[in-house]
XYZ file of C-alpha atoms in Angstrom:
736
model
C -16.956 0.812 38.929
C -16.206 0.572 34.828
C -12.633 -0.563 34.594
C -10.267 2.173 33.093
C -9.404 1.168 29.351
C -6.047 0.092 28.926
C -2.643 1.554 28.464
C -1.591 1.509 24.927
C 1.118 -0.794 23.976
C 1.660 -2.468 27.494
C 0.760 -6.225 27.698
C -0.545 -7.290 30.744
C -0.899 -10.223 33.157
C -4.500 -11.057 31.899
C -6.692 -10.970 35.529
C -9.153 -13.986 35.518
C -11.833 -11.813 37.328
C -12.162 -9.856 34.452
C -12.981 -12.499 31.402
C -13.823 -9.654 29.036
C -10.381 -8.287 29.208
C -9.221 -10.863 26.740
C -10.195 -9.100 23.909
C -7.186 -7.002 24.835
C -4.660 -10.295 23.485
C -6.208 -10.123 20.177
C -5.325 -7.831 17.204
C -7.110 -9.339 14.462
C -4.698 -6.824 12.035
C -1.053 -8.271 13.971
C -2.757 -11.847 13.808
C -3.810 -11.640 10.558
C -0.637 -10.340 8.907
C 1.818 -13.219 10.812
C -0.544 -16.115 9.942
C -2.484 -15.711 7.039
C -2.262 -16.473 3.634
C 0.967 -15.941 2.506
C 1.119 -12.548 0.165
C 1.966 -9.000 0.450
C -1.350 -8.599 1.989
C -3.574 -10.923 4.105
C -6.953 -12.137 2.757
C -9.037 -11.078 5.583
C -11.267 -8.367 3.990
C -12.782 -10.533 1.891
C -16.182 -12.252 2.789
C -16.752 -16.031 2.325
C -20.335 -16.629 1.459
C -19.642 -20.347 3.300
C -19.101 -19.271 6.626
C -18.450 -22.951 8.036
C -15.872 -23.295 4.900
C -14.321 -20.284 5.921
C -13.580 -21.488 9.340
C -12.047 -24.632 7.985
C -10.023 -22.224 5.912
C -8.767 -20.394 9.187
C -8.159 -23.770 10.887
C -5.593 -25.327 7.974
C -3.868 -22.195 7.239
C -3.058 -22.167 11.566
C -2.448 -25.869 11.271
C 0.326 -24.734 8.455
C 1.932 -23.062 10.527
C 3.994 -25.835 12.629
C 3.054 -24.563 16.086
C 3.800 -26.535 19.006
C 1.976 -26.719 22.206
C 3.103 -25.853 25.818
C 1.995 -25.266 28.821
C 1.082 -21.974 30.495
C 3.867 -19.293 31.613
C 4.541 -18.961 35.100
C 5.812 -16.386 36.703
C 7.600 -18.141 39.854
C 8.392 -14.734 41.422
C 5.001 -12.697 41.038
C 2.576 -16.173 41.033
C -0.777 -15.083 41.715
C -3.645 -17.632 41.275
C -6.262 -14.513 40.062
C -3.799 -13.841 37.325
C -2.272 -15.631 33.985
C 0.536 -15.089 31.649
C -0.645 -14.600 27.963
C 2.190 -15.342 25.417
C 1.705 -12.426 22.375
C 1.605 -13.746 19.240
C 5.340 -13.461 18.614
C 6.122 -16.030 21.439
C 4.072 -18.321 20.702
C 4.850 -18.519 17.017
C 8.689 -19.086 18.743
C 7.711 -21.209 21.370
C 4.414 -22.575 21.286
C 1.368 -21.882 23.195
C -1.260 -23.175 25.893
C -5.005 -24.010 25.140
C -5.748 -20.133 25.621
C -2.979 -18.412 23.793
C -3.750 -21.015 20.336
C -7.446 -19.912 21.178
C -6.958 -16.238 21.015
C -4.869 -16.697 18.002
C -7.801 -18.713 16.282
C -10.195 -16.319 17.328
C -7.906 -13.164 15.981
C -7.925 -14.799 12.810
C -11.882 -15.731 12.588
C -12.185 -11.908 13.335
C -10.042 -10.734 10.549
C -11.801 -13.370 8.107
C -15.346 -11.577 9.183
C -16.162 -14.525 11.315
C -17.795 -13.633 14.605
C -15.796 -15.589 17.100
C -16.434 -16.402 20.680
C -13.696 -17.445 23.538
C -15.050 -20.423 25.601
C -13.485 -20.639 28.980
C -14.239 -24.246 30.842
C -13.175 -24.930 34.418
C -9.450 -25.683 32.624
C -9.866 -25.493 29.354
C -10.192 -23.183 26.739
C -11.663 -23.273 22.988
C -13.297 -21.676 20.284
C -17.382 -20.850 19.488
C -17.739 -19.551 16.107
C -21.321 -18.412 14.594
C -22.187 -19.657 11.416
C -25.518 -16.945 11.283
C -23.407 -14.512 8.792
C -20.147 -12.102 8.332
C -19.127 -9.827 11.223
C -20.220 -6.689 9.549
C -23.677 -8.083 9.030
C -23.896 -8.638 12.085
C -22.818 -5.494 13.906
C -24.471 -3.594 11.224
C -27.931 -4.524 12.454
C -27.348 -2.988 15.672
C -29.002 -5.928 17.668
C -28.067 -9.365 19.146
C -27.321 -12.280 16.968
C -31.212 -14.121 16.780
C -31.371 -16.189 20.502
C -28.239 -14.456 21.994
C -30.324 -13.884 24.781
C -30.631 -17.556 25.726
C -26.612 -17.845 27.013
C -25.167 -14.526 26.411
C -25.511 -11.305 27.378
C -23.475 -8.014 27.045
C -20.622 -9.898 25.404
C -20.366 -12.464 28.235
C -22.318 -15.415 29.514
C -25.375 -14.964 30.858
C -25.163 -15.880 34.513
C -28.940 -15.052 35.139
C -30.879 -17.944 32.909
C -28.794 -20.961 34.701
C -25.761 -23.067 33.988
C -28.351 -26.128 32.966
C -29.970 -23.105 30.947
C -26.861 -22.170 28.768
C -25.272 -25.661 28.376
C -29.072 -26.756 26.485
C -28.873 -23.556 24.598
C -25.479 -23.837 23.387
C -25.904 -27.981 22.534
C -28.975 -26.885 20.322
C -27.081 -24.062 18.547
C -23.937 -26.599 17.941
C -26.880 -29.021 16.756
C -28.460 -26.799 14.814
C -25.332 -25.733 13.043
C -25.478 -22.087 14.134
C -22.354 -22.381 16.345
C -19.360 -24.167 15.933
C -17.195 -25.251 18.577
C -13.434 -25.859 17.648
C -10.760 -27.550 19.650
C -8.050 -25.203 18.887
C -4.853 -27.308 20.543
C -5.697 -29.452 17.219
C -3.582 -27.144 15.229
C -0.432 -28.407 16.747
C 2.825 -29.767 15.183
C 2.588 -33.347 16.065
C 4.724 -34.278 19.355
C 7.928 -35.651 20.044
C 8.744 -39.317 19.872
C 6.402 -41.166 22.463
C 4.686 -38.371 23.653
C 0.453 -38.370 22.450
C 0.113 -36.102 19.322
C -2.721 -32.964 19.933
C -2.712 -32.705 16.367
C -6.542 -33.209 14.728
C -8.563 -32.436 11.129
C -10.804 -29.896 11.287
C -13.636 -32.374 11.282
C -11.526 -34.389 14.271
C -11.546 -30.493 16.065
C -14.643 -29.943 16.052
C -15.993 -33.094 17.217
C -13.658 -33.002 20.071
C -14.790 -29.073 20.839
C -18.585 -30.178 21.304
C -16.989 -33.561 23.648
C -14.910 -31.179 25.949
C -17.623 -28.586 25.990
C -20.455 -31.352 26.841
C -18.141 -33.125 29.623
C -16.566 -29.450 31.252
C -18.059 -26.767 33.117
C -18.820 -23.621 31.769
C -16.568 -20.895 33.303
C -17.405 -18.259 30.791
C -18.035 -17.173 27.249
C -16.450 -14.056 25.910
C -17.325 -12.014 22.198
C -13.792 -10.581 21.243
C -15.622 -8.367 19.148
C -18.365 -7.031 21.070
C -15.564 -5.754 23.710
C -13.213 -4.323 20.791
C -16.123 -2.639 19.544
C -16.501 -0.658 22.899
C -13.333 0.780 22.454
C -13.194 0.096 26.325
C -10.719 -3.114 25.374
C -8.265 -2.126 22.498
C -5.634 -4.775 21.758
C -2.746 -4.590 23.258
C 0.239 -3.826 21.307
C 2.887 -6.689 21.243
C 6.180 -5.957 24.001
C 8.812 -3.932 23.036
C 11.438 -6.178 21.554
C 14.788 -5.823 22.702
C 16.631 -2.885 21.340
C 19.316 -3.660 19.011
C 22.823 -4.373 20.003
C 24.579 -1.585 18.005
C 21.632 1.043 18.494
C 23.012 3.749 20.469
C 22.065 3.914 24.316
C 19.146 6.053 25.126
C 21.394 9.439 26.309
C 23.485 9.350 23.587
C 22.901 12.095 21.250
C 21.307 10.785 17.735
C 22.965 11.846 15.068
C 21.926 11.962 10.835
C 23.575 10.496 8.305
C 25.550 13.413 7.428
C 27.415 13.391 11.054
C 25.354 16.316 12.836
C 23.374 15.989 16.157
C 19.703 15.477 14.852
C 17.087 17.346 17.496
C 14.611 15.728 19.468
C 11.330 14.359 17.577
C 13.521 15.155 13.974
C 14.049 12.522 11.189
C 12.973 9.920 13.417
C 13.127 7.471 10.178
C 16.734 6.363 10.674
C 15.733 3.590 13.576
C 16.465 6.131 16.559
C 16.220 2.843 19.030
C 12.582 2.229 17.969
C 11.112 -1.102 18.215
C 10.587 -2.495 14.861
C 7.577 -4.522 13.670
C 8.337 -8.003 13.051
C 5.975 -8.679 10.561
C 6.139 -5.405 8.699
C 8.052 -6.083 5.230
C 8.112 -3.673 2.343
C 6.309 -4.277 -0.458
C 8.260 -5.538 -3.778
C 8.307 -1.604 -4.850
C 10.502 -0.598 -2.253
C 12.694 -3.739 -2.587
C 13.260 -2.985 -5.724
C 13.803 0.722 -5.565
C 16.079 0.152 -2.759
C 18.464 -2.525 -4.134
C 18.662 -0.486 -7.315
C 19.958 2.477 -4.992
C 22.074 0.751 -2.739
C 23.893 -0.947 -5.893
C 24.331 2.613 -7.630
C 25.529 4.219 -4.210
C 28.242 1.062 -3.647
C 29.360 1.922 -6.970
C 30.990 5.279 -5.555
C 30.742 4.628 -1.785
C 32.522 1.168 -1.103
C 31.980 1.112 2.140
C 27.978 0.867 1.549
C 28.964 -2.712 -0.378
C 28.722 -4.817 3.082
C 24.956 -3.622 2.802
C 24.804 -5.978 0.021
C 24.726 -9.248 1.220
C 21.260 -8.968 3.641
C 19.222 -11.631 3.294
C 16.069 -9.385 4.002
C 14.934 -6.004 4.481
C 13.602 -5.058 7.611
C 13.313 -2.601 9.529
C 16.436 -3.065 11.629
C 18.324 -3.634 7.872
C 16.878 0.164 7.320
C 18.223 1.468 11.003
C 21.656 -0.097 10.239
C 22.232 1.537 6.467
C 21.319 4.781 7.949
C 23.503 4.698 10.667
C 25.915 3.835 9.086
C 29.585 5.336 9.881
C 30.330 6.040 6.187
C 30.750 9.554 5.643
C 28.089 11.948 4.958
C 27.453 11.344 1.025
C 28.325 13.666 -1.608
C 27.873 12.219 -4.868
C 23.809 12.004 -5.935
C 23.835 7.960 -5.711
C 24.743 8.012 -2.281
C 22.193 10.595 -1.538
C 19.668 8.766 -3.471
C 20.208 5.813 -1.148
C 19.700 7.724 1.901
C 15.986 9.469 0.596
C 15.064 6.105 -0.460
C 15.709 4.421 2.764
C 14.572 6.961 5.237
C 11.007 7.050 2.842
C 10.875 3.138 3.337
C 11.547 3.219 6.900
C 8.772 5.970 7.116
C 6.349 3.527 5.160
C 7.245 0.431 7.509
C 5.763 2.447 10.414
C 2.913 3.597 8.786
C 2.273 -0.096 7.681
C 2.310 -1.299 11.518
C 0.248 2.187 12.485
C -2.639 1.534 9.863
C -2.566 -2.380 10.223
C -3.108 -1.701 14.349
C -5.328 0.982 14.500
C -7.639 0.817 11.090
C -7.013 -2.460 9.398
C -10.536 -1.986 7.822
C -9.270 1.122 6.165
C -6.743 -0.826 4.265
C -9.368 -1.944 1.440
C -8.162 -2.120 -2.266
C -10.202 0.107 -3.667
C -9.563 2.669 -1.100
C -5.593 1.989 -0.994
C -5.698 2.325 -5.349
C -8.099 5.363 -4.871
C -5.910 7.088 -1.982
C -2.928 6.735 -3.769
C -3.565 8.343 -6.529
C -4.948 11.699 -4.952
C -1.591 11.830 -3.264
C 0.558 11.479 -6.368
C -2.096 13.718 -8.200
C -0.234 16.982 -8.086
C 3.313 14.608 -8.825
C 5.422 15.250 -12.159
C 5.584 11.929 -12.177
C 2.242 10.975 -12.099
C 1.845 9.337 -15.103
C 4.368 6.717 -13.984
C 2.602 6.052 -10.776
C -0.738 5.776 -12.609
C 1.127 2.910 -14.244
C 2.181 1.272 -11.138
C -0.265 -1.084 -10.237
C 0.680 -2.144 -6.263
C -0.824 -4.947 -4.523
C -1.534 -4.714 -0.896
C -1.253 -1.951 1.852
C 3.270 -2.204 1.908
C 3.026 -1.606 -2.237
C 0.890 1.160 -2.033
C 2.814 2.841 0.863
C 5.798 2.626 -1.060
C 4.743 4.147 -4.075
C 3.301 6.855 -1.894
C 7.338 7.235 -1.253
C 8.805 6.988 -4.495
C 6.257 8.427 -6.391
C 5.603 11.664 -4.138
C 5.818 15.393 -5.326
C 9.311 16.901 -5.619
C 8.910 19.469 -3.576
C 8.257 16.767 -0.526
C 11.668 15.945 0.316
C 11.405 13.337 3.186
C 8.117 11.665 2.212
C 6.291 12.740 5.532
C 3.878 15.190 3.708
C 3.283 12.653 1.165
C 2.580 9.600 4.227
C 0.654 12.004 6.261
C -1.814 12.601 2.942
C -2.072 8.926 2.850
C -2.861 7.985 6.310
C -5.301 11.209 6.521
C -7.555 10.129 3.814
C -7.464 6.970 4.383
C -9.017 7.556 7.511
C -11.909 9.819 6.449
C -12.287 7.416 3.380
C -12.927 4.415 6.133
C -15.226 7.047 8.590
C -12.382 6.986 11.029
C -11.402 10.151 13.179
C -7.804 11.111 12.862
C -8.746 13.100 16.213
C -8.063 10.147 18.060
C -5.368 10.400 20.732
C -3.573 7.822 19.327
C -3.445 9.031 15.662
C -1.726 12.453 17.526
C 1.017 9.958 19.430
C 1.591 8.863 16.082
C 2.074 11.678 14.529
C 4.525 13.102 17.489
C 6.562 9.804 17.229
C 7.343 9.970 13.805
C 7.806 13.509 13.469
C 4.374 14.508 11.642
C 2.908 17.774 11.587
C -0.235 17.170 13.421
C -1.303 20.688 12.323
C -1.396 20.025 9.486
C -2.874 16.630 9.871
C -5.387 18.301 11.594
C -5.838 20.758 8.141
C -5.971 17.743 5.896
C -8.902 15.859 7.931
C -11.183 18.784 7.541
C -10.537 19.148 3.791
C -11.100 15.170 3.343
C -13.952 15.630 5.381
C -15.869 18.484 3.717
C -14.978 17.282 0.345
C -16.530 13.739 1.082
C -19.597 15.826 2.408
C -19.961 17.443 -0.547
C -19.648 14.257 -2.815
C -22.140 12.937 -1.004
C -25.103 15.194 -2.311
C -25.606 15.372 -6.387
C -27.193 17.850 -8.605
C -29.375 15.857 -10.710
C -30.176 17.663 -14.153
C -32.768 16.064 -16.877
C -32.576 17.445 -20.282
C -35.542 16.457 -22.141
C -36.773 16.939 -25.426
C -38.596 15.297 -28.421
C -36.821 11.692 -29.844
C -36.223 13.542 -32.962
C -34.655 16.427 -32.042
C -30.887 17.129 -31.529
C -31.047 19.190 -28.898
C -33.255 19.112 -24.918
C -36.072 21.615 -24.837
C -36.860 21.341 -21.393
C -34.756 20.950 -17.957
C -35.740 19.486 -14.483
C -33.412 19.069 -11.572
C -33.373 17.794 -8.240
C -31.066 17.686 -5.218
C -29.878 14.374 -3.873
C -28.726 13.440 -0.575
C -25.918 10.691 0.169
C -28.766 8.085 0.098
C -29.903 9.255 -3.285
C -33.178 10.565 -2.645
C -34.543 13.881 -3.296
C -34.545 16.503 -1.207
C -35.289 19.332 -3.431
C -37.367 19.323 -6.594
C -36.513 22.379 -8.963
C -38.817 24.287 -11.733
C -39.692 23.303 -14.774
C -36.983 25.181 -16.843
C -38.178 25.292 -20.832
C -34.604 26.494 -23.219
C -34.204 26.884 -26.948
C -33.085 23.466 -28.612
C -29.752 24.792 -29.227
C -26.356 24.108 -27.229
C -26.384 27.852 -26.014
C -29.885 27.101 -25.187
C -29.203 24.241 -22.895
C -26.343 26.123 -21.342
C -28.433 28.928 -20.236
C -30.934 26.618 -18.691
C -28.539 24.990 -16.678
C -27.279 28.496 -15.176
C -30.369 28.831 -14.590
C -30.593 25.301 -12.256
C -27.329 26.218 -11.152
C -28.603 29.495 -10.017
C -31.743 27.492 -8.150
C -29.112 25.216 -6.087
C -27.037 27.747 -4.894
C -29.527 29.951 -3.861
C -31.346 26.642 -1.190
C -30.970 27.424 2.040
C -28.045 25.719 4.146
C -24.308 24.589 2.628
C -24.854 23.915 -1.382
C -21.588 24.103 -2.973
C -21.774 21.420 -4.819
C -19.116 19.265 -6.246
C -20.809 16.447 -8.421
C -23.271 17.446 -11.434
C -25.437 14.666 -12.844
C -26.883 15.450 -16.496
C -29.399 13.145 -17.973
C -29.225 13.558 -21.977
C -31.271 12.114 -24.758
C -29.522 9.471 -26.755
C -28.747 12.374 -29.887
C -27.577 14.851 -27.683
C -24.932 12.376 -25.847
C -23.245 11.680 -29.162
C -23.365 15.533 -29.958
C -22.533 17.782 -26.772
C -19.833 17.804 -24.303
C -21.756 18.919 -21.338
C -18.907 19.853 -19.187
C -17.781 22.290 -21.712
C -21.019 23.931 -21.049
C -20.905 27.618 -20.296
C -21.732 28.547 -17.093
C -19.832 31.501 -16.638
C -16.690 29.075 -16.689
C -16.655 25.664 -18.023
C -19.193 23.230 -16.087
C -16.570 20.823 -15.741
C -14.279 23.741 -13.844
C -15.720 23.270 -10.552
C -17.734 20.273 -10.844
C -17.698 16.622 -11.406
C -19.700 15.875 -14.444
C -21.270 12.606 -15.021
C -23.363 11.617 -17.871
C -26.302 9.355 -17.837
C -28.580 8.096 -20.503
C -32.115 10.259 -19.908
C -34.379 8.079 -21.358
C -33.773 5.694 -18.416
C -35.800 7.614 -16.358
C -38.350 6.566 -18.206
C -37.555 4.148 -21.589
C -39.358 4.582 -24.614
C -41.444 0.827 -24.964
C -39.240 -0.560 -27.913
C -36.127 -0.405 -25.432
C -37.598 -1.475 -22.155
C -36.711 -5.017 -22.020
C -33.297 -3.870 -22.767
C -33.183 -1.366 -20.398
C -33.988 -3.776 -17.658
C -30.097 -5.688 -18.383
C -28.644 -2.640 -17.127
C -29.359 -3.998 -13.476
C -27.703 -7.559 -14.157
C -24.765 -6.177 -16.061
C -23.906 -3.468 -13.054
C -24.136 -5.976 -10.778
C -21.453 -8.376 -12.451
C -19.739 -5.156 -12.584
C -19.688 -4.655 -8.711
C -19.712 -8.378 -8.235
C -17.483 -10.233 -10.716
C -15.018 -7.810 -12.067
C -12.153 -6.417 -10.752
C -13.159 -3.935 -8.170
C -9.737 -2.071 -8.209
C -9.098 -2.340 -11.913
C -12.852 -2.932 -13.447
C -14.671 -5.291 -15.614
C -14.769 -4.010 -19.110
C -15.393 -5.723 -22.975
C -14.049 -3.885 -25.758
C -15.561 -3.905 -28.964
C -14.190 -3.191 -32.580
C -15.932 -1.756 -35.625
C -15.547 -5.283 -37.527
C -17.797 -6.718 -34.882
C -20.363 -4.472 -34.256
C -20.448 -4.150 -38.365
C -21.817 -8.095 -38.514
C -24.851 -6.364 -36.920
C -26.556 -9.511 -36.405
C -23.982 -11.787 -35.434
C -22.897 -9.206 -32.703
C -26.943 -8.954 -31.529
C -26.608 -13.064 -31.175
C -23.211 -12.226 -28.719
C -25.122 -9.497 -26.885
C -28.220 -12.263 -26.458
C -25.906 -14.860 -25.255
C -24.506 -12.292 -22.861
C -20.829 -12.647 -23.679
C -20.308 -8.654 -22.513
C -21.420 -9.550 -19.337
C -20.551 -5.706 -17.597
C -19.190 -2.569 -18.931
C -18.974 -2.131 -22.623
C -16.032 -0.051 -24.625
C -16.280 1.046 -28.270
C -13.356 1.155 -29.997
C -14.782 2.809 -32.773
C -17.211 6.873 -32.746
C -20.469 5.683 -32.969
C -21.945 8.627 -35.437
C -24.447 7.644 -38.030
C -25.052 4.199 -35.783
C -27.482 6.074 -34.007
C -29.782 2.988 -33.397
C -26.925 0.603 -32.275
C -26.220 3.205 -30.049
C -29.215 3.033 -28.028
C -29.857 -0.570 -28.042
C -26.501 -0.258 -26.071
C -26.581 2.382 -23.750
C -30.255 0.963 -23.000
C -28.766 -2.084 -21.619
C -25.314 -1.320 -20.662
C -24.805 0.832 -17.562
C -21.385 1.989 -18.151
C -20.655 2.756 -21.944
C -17.357 4.190 -23.264
C -16.593 5.574 -26.774
C -14.172 7.390 -28.336
C -14.226 11.734 -29.195
C -12.920 10.804 -32.944
C -10.576 8.490 -34.475
C -8.350 6.461 -32.479
C -5.052 4.980 -34.018
C -3.795 3.214 -31.148
C -6.094 1.939 -28.282
C -3.360 0.176 -25.921
C -2.701 3.684 -23.933
C -6.208 4.710 -23.704
C -7.632 0.835 -22.512
C -4.717 0.991 -19.716
C -5.962 4.903 -18.704
C -8.846 3.452 -18.153
C -7.776 0.107 -16.269
C -5.438 2.088 -13.965
C -7.322 4.613 -12.743
C -11.095 2.594 -12.622
C -11.059 3.532 -8.661
C -11.305 7.353 -9.628
C -14.171 6.703 -12.290
C -16.565 8.196 -13.201
C -15.395 11.741 -11.879
C -11.577 10.866 -13.522
C -13.188 11.385 -16.648
C -13.679 15.107 -15.490
C -10.553 15.626 -14.079
C -8.927 14.214 -17.617
C -10.827 16.666 -19.609
C -9.612 19.711 -17.089
C -5.897 18.159 -17.914
C -6.664 18.346 -21.573
C -8.158 21.875 -21.701
C -4.521 22.970 -20.326
C -1.943 21.023 -22.119
C -1.139 20.122 -25.714
C -2.677 17.457 -27.789
C -0.080 14.810 -27.019
C 0.331 15.489 -23.423
C -3.273 15.323 -22.257
C -3.963 12.044 -20.714
C -5.384 9.082 -22.669
C -8.463 9.041 -20.717
C -9.202 12.833 -22.440
C -10.301 11.225 -25.538
C -12.789 9.333 -24.171
C -16.580 10.152 -23.557
C -19.195 7.896 -21.165
C -22.235 7.222 -20.184
C -22.458 6.115 -16.054
C -25.759 5.064 -14.540
C -24.018 3.769 -11.233
C -26.360 2.066 -8.883
C -27.837 5.268 -7.299
C -28.737 6.751 -10.287
C -30.451 3.399 -11.287
C -32.121 3.682 -8.149
C -33.555 6.615 -8.760
C -35.073 6.034 -12.327
C -37.099 3.183 -10.336
C -38.152 5.329 -8.077
C -38.815 8.179 -10.312
C -39.026 7.073 -14.000
C -41.870 4.297 -13.797
C -45.053 6.950 -12.946
C -46.780 7.674 -15.957
C -48.034 10.574 -14.979
C -45.045 12.769 -15.660
C -41.426 12.996 -14.207
C -41.931 15.885 -12.212
C -45.336 14.143 -10.913
C -43.358 11.257 -9.924
C -40.798 13.256 -7.679
C -43.636 14.942 -6.351
C -45.153 11.731 -5.119
C -42.246 10.035 -4.071
C -41.285 13.191 -1.889
C -44.486 13.340 -0.387
C -44.777 9.437 0.643
C -41.285 9.529 2.025
C -43.226 12.106 5.047
C -45.949 10.165 5.810
């Protein structure tokens, strides 16, 4: 019979007859937050090109924690030979751990660093085996076991069918050829007491000892922690609930709001409410500064609050004490503001703990930034919030609370939107009962959460499709005379090809052709509500036409995100082909070497471009490696513009003369994760505001040839028979 899933939040004794249940004692998110490198958010979402070096980093980092070795904990009253007490990570930190507990900690950190780590159970010992064949995501994305896994493992455990001798021979071979690394995890412990033997070992000594221990001990089992967690049956246990605060009210005592009134059950739970706090969760620097400032201001008008100024750190318990302060209900703005900030940060800390436990993979830096900007998009403080550059999950949650819309008095709406949007972006289903439990515990509206989930899912589905319109014309013409269109799926593959539409080579004629293309796309079977329209334009038209303002009943950009591409990339002219090949390399630099949150862009002054020979030499030396921004209007420099747009997949230039560039460049940096769609958002905002209130981003034009567009150009534009024929040939080959 299949064992029942473990009860969430319940830390049970381990039954040795169920080795797979060891996966319940490993929570990579929590372990990483406790033991990873210092900082507001651990680096466990990063990957390493050198797995062995990454294992060394994990080992040395754990060894630096000063952990002690301690024999297994024994409950003499309830002792059973088939069961074992496993200390939670917090207790190992305080009191020390045995070989199995230290191995589970080490394994959790390895998983957090995207390293596939196994627990090797010997007859009277435990150690870790780390696979060096790739990172954990690559292993799972293949959908198959690692090469030669069947020689010693089956379904995440020891393959007992091949025999003990074959398992040992296979493992020895894997260690010898560098496929696996065996690590003696007790080597991370601090030196022993004077006169007692020390277990402390260097990384290389721990690797040698791991191989030696395995060679002389009988292998009882091998447990692939990630395999069993991935199936969802063995979810990590939550750490045991610590003893409630001494000054917390007993469970049957009615809880009261800060104003002294009785609080309804389930309402305003951000005041502590006797709930267990997560000791590793702290507010970020934004929250600490905001609360400190609010506390100093409030203490000046309510002296009873001055006692809270001396707290050396800011924990969940500190916020609970502050909100439960018996001082009279605040009547001054400073006291009201203090409690508003404290309640919001308490909710943010609870959300931090939940995200880290339930969907740690969602806390990718670029995703955090993108979702934050979405959550504050309707806020009157959106300009201020965009300039804030939070680092890590805690600071992003602080920013959600501090820069939420004014209409959200208790921060719950903004936090709920943040968590749901982050989940949908990561492909995590908020229909999970664990999410609903968190909503109920925090006083969130589950019905609103479900509405948000459907909205964000629909938006994500719309964003995966794009309508591509290629407007072609003679090189000597300012305006195209032909429009071709394709509907692409989420992989960038054409799913439908529109008819060729001739048009008058004028702005009005091009707009009319766009109308016909949109009519064709909307008449296709199925749901074809289009969110994004990609328009490929000739060089001369790029400099003369604002495609998002084309009249298609409304302005095209009113209902669509409009992204511009260089049309000749589909079929580059002979004199530009060598330059066009540079686009792939520069885009790779943007993706791999640039800041994924704040971008990688070089800005060029007009003086540098005027010295044409020197500028071209700098281009040949690859001094501008990724995206390029021009600090001048390229009108009258069409040959230079064409050469630049050919070799730079991302090229920005101003609409008109700019007296001061700092605000524009900072806006590009701050909103990088929203681009290229963010340009259309900025243009929309500019349509309804005075010039001095328009977003700085609205002053720029952009060509943005991203990875799907370059792939589409390679498969569609390399056929000499013509663009339309190329698309049909590609689609036909795909069906065969």
